[in-house]
Short mmCIF file of C-alpha atoms in Angstrom, two decimals:
data_model
loop_
_atom_site.label_atom_id
_atom_site.label_comp_id
_atom_site.label_asym_id
_atom_site.label_seq_id
_atom_site.Cartn_x
_atom_site.Cartn_y
_atom_site.Cartn_z
CA MET Z 1 -5.75 -21.65 -4.31
CA PRO Z 2 -7.59 -18.26 -4.90
CA SER Z 3 -9.17 -17.61 -8.26
CA ARG Z 4 -7.99 -14.64 -10.35
CA PHE Z 5 -10.85 -12.51 -9.13
CA LEU Z 6 -9.82 -13.12 -5.47
CA SER Z 7 -6.28 -12.28 -6.02
CA ILE Z 8 -7.40 -9.07 -7.64
CA LEU Z 9 -9.42 -8.29 -4.58
CA LEU Z 10 -6.54 -9.02 -2.40
CA PHE Z 11 -4.34 -6.73 -4.40
CA LEU Z 12 -6.70 -4.06 -4.05
CA PHE Z 13 -6.91 -4.81 -0.33
CA CYS Z 14 -3.06 -4.92 0.14
CA LEU Z 15 -2.27 -1.56 -1.11
CA PRO Z 16 -4.41 0.61 1.36
CA VAL Z 17 -3.84 -1.69 4.27
CA PHE Z 18 -0.28 -2.71 3.79
CA GLY Z 19 0.95 0.54 2.44
CA THR Z 20 1.60 1.70 -1.23
CA PRO Z 21 4.75 1.69 -2.79
CA PRO Z 22 6.34 5.12 -3.29
CA PRO Z 23 5.47 6.55 -6.60
CA GLN Z 24 7.97 6.33 -9.56
CA ASP Z 25 7.94 10.05 -10.28
CA THR Z 26 7.10 13.18 -8.66
CA LYS Z 27 3.22 12.60 -8.99
CA GLN Z 28 1.62 11.05 -6.04
CA ALA Z 29 0.19 7.60 -6.61
CA PRO Z 30 -3.55 7.65 -6.67
CA PRO Z 31 -5.17 6.16 -3.40
CA ILE Z 32 -6.84 2.96 -3.60
CA ARG Z 33 -10.53 2.66 -2.04
CA PHE Z 34 -11.45 -0.70 -2.26
CA LYS Z 35 -13.27 -2.02 0.73
CA TRP Z 36 -12.67 -5.78 0.48
CA TRP Z 37 -14.86 -6.22 3.51
CA THR Z 38 -18.06 -5.43 1.60
CA ASN Z 39 -17.31 -8.08 -0.92
CA GLU Z 40 -19.58 -10.70 -0.66
CA LYS Z 41 -17.17 -13.44 -1.70
CA MET Z 42 -14.40 -11.89 0.71
CA ILE Z 43 -17.08 -12.06 3.55
CA ARG Z 44 -18.00 -15.74 2.69
CA GLN Z 45 -14.30 -16.82 2.25
CA LEU Z 46 -13.39 -15.22 5.62
CA SER Z 47 -16.56 -16.10 7.43
CA LEU Z 48 -16.93 -12.45 8.44
CA THR Z 49 -19.81 -11.60 10.79
CA GLN Z 50 -21.95 -8.60 10.26
CA GLN Z 51 -20.55 -7.15 13.45
CA GLN Z 52 -17.03 -7.49 12.00
CA VAL Z 53 -18.07 -5.66 8.90
CA ASP Z 54 -19.65 -3.01 10.58
CA LYS Z 55 -16.67 -2.68 12.86
CA ILE Z 56 -14.08 -2.73 10.05
CA GLU Z 57 -16.22 -0.16 8.17
CA SER Z 58 -16.25 2.19 11.10
CA ILE Z 59 -12.43 1.94 11.44
CA TRP Z 60 -11.92 2.61 7.66
CA THR Z 61 -14.35 5.68 7.87
CA GLU Z 62 -12.71 7.02 11.02
CA ARG Z 63 -9.04 6.61 9.69
CA ARG Z 64 -9.67 7.42 6.10
CA LYS Z 65 -10.14 11.24 6.37
CA SER Z 66 -6.64 11.70 8.21
CA LEU Z 67 -5.07 9.42 5.45
CA ASP Z 68 -6.70 11.49 2.90
CA GLU Z 69 -5.44 14.78 4.18
CA LEU Z 70 -1.73 13.23 4.65
CA GLU Z 71 -1.84 11.90 1.08
CA ALA Z 72 -2.84 15.43 -0.21
CA ASP Z 73 -0.03 16.99 2.20
CA VAL Z 74 2.41 14.75 0.49
CA GLY Z 75 1.37 15.62 -3.09
CA ARG Z 76 1.54 19.31 -2.25
CA GLN Z 77 4.98 19.02 -0.60
CA GLU Z 78 6.39 17.07 -3.62
CA LYS Z 79 5.23 19.95 -5.83
CA GLU Z 80 6.89 22.54 -3.55
CA LEU Z 81 10.15 20.43 -3.33
CA LYS Z 82 10.00 20.04 -7.28
CA ALA Z 83 9.52 23.95 -7.72
CA ASN Z 84 12.48 24.69 -5.60
CA LEU Z 85 14.61 22.30 -7.30
CA ASP Z 86 13.60 23.46 -10.84
CA GLN Z 87 14.58 26.94 -9.95
CA GLU Z 88 17.78 28.45 -11.70
CA GLN Z 89 19.45 29.16 -8.37
CA VAL Z 90 18.68 26.26 -5.88
CA ASN Z 91 18.58 27.36 -2.21
CA GLU Z 92 20.20 24.19 -0.66
CA LYS Z 93 18.89 25.12 3.00
CA ALA Z 94 15.04 25.44 1.58
CA VAL Z 95 15.60 22.13 -0.39
CA GLU Z 96 16.69 20.50 2.88
CA PHE Z 97 13.60 21.96 4.75
CA TYR Z 98 11.13 20.64 1.95
CA ILE Z 99 13.04 17.33 1.98
CA ASP Z 100 12.74 17.02 5.84
CA ARG Z 101 9.10 18.16 5.99
CA LEU Z 102 8.06 15.78 2.99
CA TYR Z 103 9.72 12.54 4.40
CA HIS Z 104 8.41 13.43 7.80
CA THR Z 105 4.72 13.52 6.27
CA ARG Z 106 5.47 10.37 4.44
CA ALA Z 107 6.51 8.75 7.41
CA GLU Z 108 3.23 9.91 9.21
CA LEU Z 109 1.24 8.57 6.30
CA GLU Z 110 2.83 5.07 6.49
CA LYS Z 111 2.64 4.99 10.18
CA GLY Z 112 -1.27 5.76 9.49
CA LYS Z 113 -1.76 3.02 7.11
CA LEU Z 114 0.00 0.70 9.44
CA ARG Z 115 -2.18 1.79 12.50
CA LEU Z 116 -5.42 1.12 9.98
CA ARG Z 117 -4.11 -2.30 9.28
CA PHE Z 118 -3.54 -3.31 12.92
CA ARG Z 119 -6.96 -1.84 13.84
CA ILE Z 120 -8.69 -3.96 11.07
CA ARG Z 121 -6.30 -7.01 12.04
CA ASP Z 122 -7.64 -6.68 15.65
CA VAL Z 123 -11.26 -7.12 14.40
CA LEU Z 124 -10.40 -10.48 12.95
CA ASN Z 125 -9.89 -13.79 14.56
CA LYS Z 126 -6.64 -15.75 14.43
CA ASP Z 127 -7.94 -17.89 11.73
CA GLN Z 128 -9.17 -14.90 9.54
CA GLN Z 129 -5.72 -13.19 9.98
CA LYS Z 130 -4.08 -16.29 8.88
CA GLN Z 131 -6.23 -16.68 5.76
CA ILE Z 132 -5.74 -13.18 4.92
CA HIS Z 133 -2.22 -13.52 5.11
CA GLU Z 134 -2.06 -16.60 3.20
CA MET Z 135 -4.05 -15.08 0.33
CA VAL Z 136 -1.78 -11.93 0.37
CA MET Z 137 1.33 -14.11 0.05
CA GLN Z 138 -0.28 -16.13 -2.84
CA PHE Z 139 -1.28 -13.04 -4.48
CA ARG Z 140 2.25 -11.57 -4.06
CA ARG Z 141 3.96 -14.84 -5.68
CA ASP Z 142 1.42 -14.66 -8.51
CA ARG Z 143 2.27 -11.06 -9.07
CA GLU Z 144 5.95 -11.75 -9.03
CA LYS Z 145 5.52 -14.77 -11.45
CA GLU Z 146 3.43 -12.64 -13.83
CA ARG Z 147 6.21 -9.89 -13.70
CA ALA Z 148 8.79 -12.16 -14.60
CA GLU Z 149 6.84 -13.86 -17.42
CA LYS Z 150 6.17 -10.37 -18.82
CA GLU Z 151 9.96 -9.55 -18.46
CA LYS Z 152 10.88 -12.69 -20.17
CA ALA Z 153 8.58 -12.32 -22.95
CA LYS Z 154 10.12 -8.75 -23.64
CA GLY Z 155 13.52 -10.57 -24.03
CA GLY Z 156 14.68 -9.36 -20.58
CA GLY Z 157 15.96 -11.82 -17.98
CA GLY Z 158 13.78 -10.97 -15.20
CA ARG Z 159 15.45 -9.54 -12.23
CA PRO Z 160 19.10 -9.24 -12.16
CA PRO Z 161 21.14 -11.66 -10.35
CA GLU Z 162 21.42 -11.48 -6.57
CA LYS Z 163 25.28 -11.31 -6.95
CA PRO Z 164 27.60 -10.51 -9.89
CA PRO Z 165 29.17 -13.66 -11.60
CA GLU Z 166 32.45 -14.57 -10.21
CA ARG Z 167 35.38 -13.83 -12.40
CA PRO Z 168 37.55 -16.86 -13.55
#
C-alpha cells in the first residue's frame, strides 16, 4: 500500500496527466506542474530507466507549451464570457458565440492532456502502466475516504444516496 507521500505524488501526477476537474467558479484552476518521473522514489518504485525518464521529460516539454497556451486561452475566454453576461443588456448571440468558443477551447485542452497521457503511457512497459494505474486507483479510494470522513465530521452524511428512499 503506497505511503501518504506516494499518494500525494500520485495526486499531483494525476491532475496534469489525467485531466483537471473543471473550476468551480469562473477562475481558471491553477495548472499543476509536478514532474513525477523526476522523483527518486517514483523512479525506484516503477523501475524507470534513465532513457524512459529522458523520453517522458522530452514529451512533457514538447506538449507543455501548447497546453499552457490553451489554459491561458480558456482563462481569457471565461473572462470575456463573464463580461458579456455581466452587461445590463445581454446579447444572446454574442453569449452563444463566447460559450461555443470557450467549450471548443476546453475540449482542445482536454484532448491535449489526453494525448500527453497517452504519449507518456507509451514510454512505460505494461508492468509500469499497471503499477501506475493501481497507484492512481488507490489514491482515488484514499481521497474519497478522506472526503467522506471530513463530511461526516462536519455533521453531513457524505454523498447523497444514489436514489431517493421509497415511499411507504
